[in-house]
Amino acid sequence: MDRIRIVGGAQLNGSIPISGAKNAALPLMIASLLTPETVVLENVPRLSDVRLLMRILGNHGVDASIDGKRVGQDEDHGETIRFTAKTIVDTTAPYELVSRMRASFWVIAPLLARMGEAKVSLPGGCAIGTRPVDLLLMALEALGADVQIDAGYAVVRAPTGGLRGGRIDFPKVTVGGTHTALMAAVLANGTTVIDNAAREPEVVDLANCLIAMGAKIDGAGTSRIVVEGVTSLGGCRHPVLPDRIETGTYAMAVAMTGGDVLLQNTRADLLQAGLDVLARTGAEVTSESGGIRIRRNGGGIAPVDVTTEPFPGFPTDLQAQFMALMTRADGVSHIRETIFENRFMHVSELARLGAHIRLDGDLAIVEGAPVLKGAPVMATDLRASVSLVIAALAAEGETMVHRVYHLDRGFEALEKKLVRCGAQVERISG
Ligand code: EPZ
């Protein structure tokens, strides 16, 4: 199994190209199930989650081909991939595949909308919490679907004549619920109103792609989305949005090591809350044409309290990375996690590097320490793993990060991007 070896202490200087967002690419790929025509996605990141979803979609009959011109290009450019679901050959998504990637549960919506039925394995829990799908199923029921749970599967059927527009009022903001509602409503008969919709940029990206395919959607990016169903959708060409979590991750790395890095091909409005917090820690954050510049030259790291919230609040997917930064702050910070109940798995690993963190329910109390020291570490999910990389970059000596496959799910060319800014990072295979 691959490991990553990091020798800490170097400042980061230079530029890092930001990839297309994993969490936008996955629902966009799934949306290709809605049409027999070709959906061409540009700027798709090279990630194991993308490859796995290509396999999963292949089981349903989607032909996915990577544009030859892009193959072998470096990390500055994502891939262009064509998805064609001419015929849906199977409406079942089995446990073996869905259990490997939760987002694949979302195929339930386009399969139901296009084929009138779907049988999709319930995804089960994962390292960051129980993560139920009750609200996704509630949304489908609101459009007239019959929903049964049978032997670990959600079995859904549209009424005769197809899904009907309806009112979906989410009791809690859910990104996956909003993606599901959108993909089901675009082909329903009549109007659907989605209230308390997630406002995440990835929801807006999905809505824009669906609109390019011929859907009628108003209000994406606000709490109320209105969808006027259409009878069929066509193909389109759509670039995947920049990855705001990758942007924030490298921004925090620079804030921690010091230095001056231009994060290219990304935008401040995708993560304003995160950037505001970084500025309060003492980092200099400036928007430039084509990217965001992060600088910290000398000066300490000020402690800042943070609470995770749905967009536009501080994202849960940056909580672990921010905690890494706060382990070196000049004082005590409080980090409250309100989205997932078990997203503090990185705490005990950060402690191995010398961090002082106390947990009290959903609150982490972080006492900044002047020095971290390298150590062997491992983590249980993607964002937790990268928080260890960030801490290691600022730690004295060598850190070996195990279970690198977590990082490969969501960070394209991580080592290369850090090395080009002067970090000492290498992947050790086997
Ligand atoms: C998406 O997960 C992201 N995944 C997550 O990123 C991200 O952390 C999360 O949104 C929140 O921003 C992808 O986009 C692939 P939710 P999702 O439905 O859609 C509860 C990463 O590291 N809930 O918005 O699954 C749920 O338990 C990943 O890239 C229900 O109670 O998250 C949570 O407490 C991790 N019932 C809250 O809502 C439901 O039916 C928000 O979850 C659905 C969700």
Short mmCIF file of N, CA, C and O and ligand atoms in Angstrom, two decimals, residues 22-23 26 102-103 106 128 131-136 172-177 179 200 244 316-317 339-341 343 381-383, ligand 1:
data_model
loop_
_atom_site.label_atom_id
_atom_site.label_comp_id
_atom_site.label_asym_id
_atom_site.label_seq_id
_atom_site.Cartn_x
_atom_site.Cartn_y
_atom_site.Cartn_z
N LYS A 22 -14.18 17.46 -7.18
CA LYS A 22 -14.71 16.09 -7.07
C LYS A 22 -16.22 16.13 -6.82
O LYS A 22 -16.99 15.42 -7.47
N ASN A 23 -16.64 16.96 -5.87
CA ASN A 23 -18.04 16.93 -5.45
C ASN A 23 -18.98 17.61 -6.44
O ASN A 23 -20.20 17.56 -6.26
N LEU A 26 -18.89 14.38 -9.58
CA LEU A 26 -19.66 13.15 -9.34
C LEU A 26 -21.15 13.31 -9.71
O LEU A 26 -21.67 12.53 -10.50
N ARG A 102 -20.37 6.55 -1.40
CA ARG A 102 -21.73 6.93 -1.02
C ARG A 102 -22.46 7.71 -2.11
O ARG A 102 -23.65 7.53 -2.32
N ALA A 103 -21.73 8.59 -2.80
CA ALA A 103 -22.41 9.46 -3.77
C ALA A 103 -23.07 8.65 -4.88
O ALA A 103 -23.99 9.14 -5.55
N TRP A 106 -26.82 8.38 -5.47
CA TRP A 106 -27.60 9.40 -6.19
C TRP A 106 -28.09 8.95 -7.56
O TRP A 106 -28.93 9.61 -8.15
N ILE A 128 -17.23 9.16 8.95
CA ILE A 128 -17.56 10.47 9.53
C ILE A 128 -18.97 10.51 10.13
O ILE A 128 -19.39 11.55 10.61
N ARG A 131 -24.79 9.02 8.37
CA ARG A 131 -25.12 9.50 7.03
C ARG A 131 -26.33 8.79 6.40
O ARG A 131 -26.22 8.06 5.42
N PRO A 132 -27.52 9.05 6.96
CA PRO A 132 -28.74 8.42 6.41
C PRO A 132 -29.13 8.99 5.05
O PRO A 132 -28.60 10.01 4.62
N VAL A 133 -30.07 8.30 4.36
CA VAL A 133 -30.58 8.80 3.08
C VAL A 133 -32.09 9.04 3.14
O VAL A 133 -32.75 9.12 2.12
N ASP A 134 -32.63 9.15 4.37
CA ASP A 134 -34.08 9.31 4.53
C ASP A 134 -34.61 10.53 3.76
O ASP A 134 -35.69 10.49 3.16
N LEU A 135 -33.84 11.62 3.76
CA LEU A 135 -34.34 12.85 3.12
C LEU A 135 -34.32 12.73 1.59
O LEU A 135 -35.14 13.34 0.90
N LEU A 136 -33.38 11.94 1.08
CA LEU A 136 -33.34 11.72 -0.37
C LEU A 136 -34.58 10.94 -0.80
O LEU A 136 -35.23 11.26 -1.80
N LYS A 172 -33.75 19.76 6.87
CA LYS A 172 -32.33 19.99 7.15
C LYS A 172 -31.67 20.21 5.79
O LYS A 172 -32.08 19.57 4.81
N VAL A 173 -30.68 21.08 5.74
CA VAL A 173 -30.01 21.30 4.45
C VAL A 173 -29.21 20.06 4.07
O VAL A 173 -28.39 19.59 4.86
N THR A 174 -29.46 19.52 2.88
CA THR A 174 -28.71 18.35 2.43
C THR A 174 -28.29 18.53 0.97
O THR A 174 -29.14 18.79 0.10
N VAL A 175 -26.99 18.40 0.74
CA VAL A 175 -26.45 18.55 -0.61
C VAL A 175 -26.95 17.39 -1.48
O VAL A 175 -27.52 17.60 -2.55
N GLY A 176 -26.76 16.16 -0.98
CA GLY A 176 -27.19 15.00 -1.76
C GLY A 176 -28.69 14.99 -1.98
O GLY A 176 -29.18 14.57 -3.04
N GLY A 177 -29.44 15.44 -0.98
CA GLY A 177 -30.90 15.52 -1.11
C GLY A 177 -31.29 16.50 -2.21
O GLY A 177 -32.20 16.24 -3.01
N HIS A 179 -29.35 17.48 -4.79
CA HIS A 179 -28.97 16.89 -6.09
C HIS A 179 -30.05 15.89 -6.54
O HIS A 179 -30.45 15.87 -7.70
N GLU A 200 -24.91 25.14 -1.97
CA GLU A 200 -23.51 24.88 -2.31
C GLU A 200 -23.23 25.15 -3.79
O GLU A 200 -24.09 24.87 -4.64
N ARG A 244 -13.37 23.99 -4.49
CA ARG A 244 -13.21 24.99 -3.40
C ARG A 244 -12.53 24.35 -2.19
O ARG A 244 -11.85 25.04 -1.42
N THR A 316 -17.72 22.01 6.36
CA THR A 316 -17.25 20.86 7.14
C THR A 316 -16.05 20.19 6.47
O THR A 316 -15.18 19.65 7.14
N ASP A 317 -15.98 20.27 5.14
CA ASP A 317 -14.89 19.61 4.42
C ASP A 317 -13.55 20.33 4.59
O ASP A 317 -12.53 19.86 4.09
N ILE A 339 -22.17 19.52 11.15
CA ILE A 339 -22.77 18.78 10.01
C ILE A 339 -22.72 17.27 10.23
O ILE A 339 -23.73 16.59 10.05
N PHE A 340 -21.56 16.75 10.59
CA PHE A 340 -21.42 15.30 10.80
C PHE A 340 -21.04 15.04 12.25
O PHE A 340 -20.19 15.74 12.81
N GLU A 341 -21.63 13.98 12.83
CA GLU A 341 -21.47 13.77 14.28
C GLU A 341 -20.13 13.14 14.66
O GLU A 341 -19.75 13.13 15.81
N ARG A 343 -16.92 13.60 12.99
CA ARG A 343 -15.88 14.04 12.07
C ARG A 343 -14.66 14.59 12.80
O ARG A 343 -14.10 15.63 12.42
N ASP A 381 -10.47 9.12 6.65
CA ASP A 381 -11.21 9.68 5.52
C ASP A 381 -10.35 10.73 4.81
O ASP A 381 -9.29 11.11 5.30
N LEU A 382 -10.89 11.15 3.70
CA LEU A 382 -10.16 12.03 2.80
C LEU A 382 -9.67 13.32 3.45
O LEU A 382 -8.49 13.67 3.38
N ARG A 383 -10.58 14.07 4.05
CA ARG A 383 -10.19 15.39 4.58
C ARG A 383 -9.31 15.23 5.81
O ARG A 383 -8.41 16.04 6.05
C1 EPZ B 1 -21.85 16.10 0.50
O1 EPZ B 1 -22.23 14.92 1.17
C2 EPZ B 1 -20.38 15.96 0.19
N1 EPZ B 1 -20.17 14.79 -0.67
C3 EPZ B 1 -19.57 15.84 1.47
O2 EPZ B 1 -18.19 15.80 1.13
C4 EPZ B 1 -19.84 17.08 2.34
O3 EPZ B 1 -19.15 16.94 3.56
C5 EPZ B 1 -21.33 17.23 2.58
O4 EPZ B 1 -22.05 17.26 1.32
C6 EPZ B 1 -21.69 18.50 3.36
O5 EPZ B 1 -21.23 19.61 2.67
C7 EPZ B 1 -20.29 14.90 -1.99
O6 EPZ B 1 -20.65 15.93 -2.53
C8 EPZ B 1 -19.95 13.70 -2.81
P1 EPZ B 1 -25.44 16.12 3.13
P2 EPZ B 1 -23.78 14.59 1.41
O7 EPZ B 1 -26.58 15.32 2.59
O8 EPZ B 1 -24.56 15.11 0.28
C9 EPZ B 1 -27.74 14.67 7.08
C10 EPZ B 1 -16.01 14.91 1.15
O9 EPZ B 1 -15.11 14.81 2.02
N2 EPZ B 1 -28.65 13.90 6.21
O10 EPZ B 1 -25.39 17.56 2.81
O11 EPZ B 1 -23.86 13.14 1.71
C11 EPZ B 1 -26.32 14.11 7.07
O12 EPZ B 1 -26.18 13.00 7.92
C12 EPZ B 1 -17.45 14.60 1.47
O13 EPZ B 1 -15.77 15.24 -0.03
C13 EPZ B 1 -29.74 13.26 6.78
O14 EPZ B 1 -29.98 13.33 7.98
O15 EPZ B 1 -24.06 15.42 2.73
C14 EPZ B 1 -25.53 15.31 7.51
O16 EPZ B 1 -25.60 15.44 8.90
C15 EPZ B 1 -17.64 14.04 2.82
N3 EPZ B 1 -30.57 12.55 5.94
C16 EPZ B 1 -26.29 16.49 6.87
O17 EPZ B 1 -27.60 15.98 6.58
C17 EPZ B 1 -30.36 12.47 4.61
O18 EPZ B 1 -31.15 11.82 3.90
C18 EPZ B 1 -25.68 17.02 5.58
O19 EPZ B 1 -25.41 15.94 4.71
C19 EPZ B 1 -29.25 13.14 4.03
C20 EPZ B 1 -28.40 13.85 4.87
#
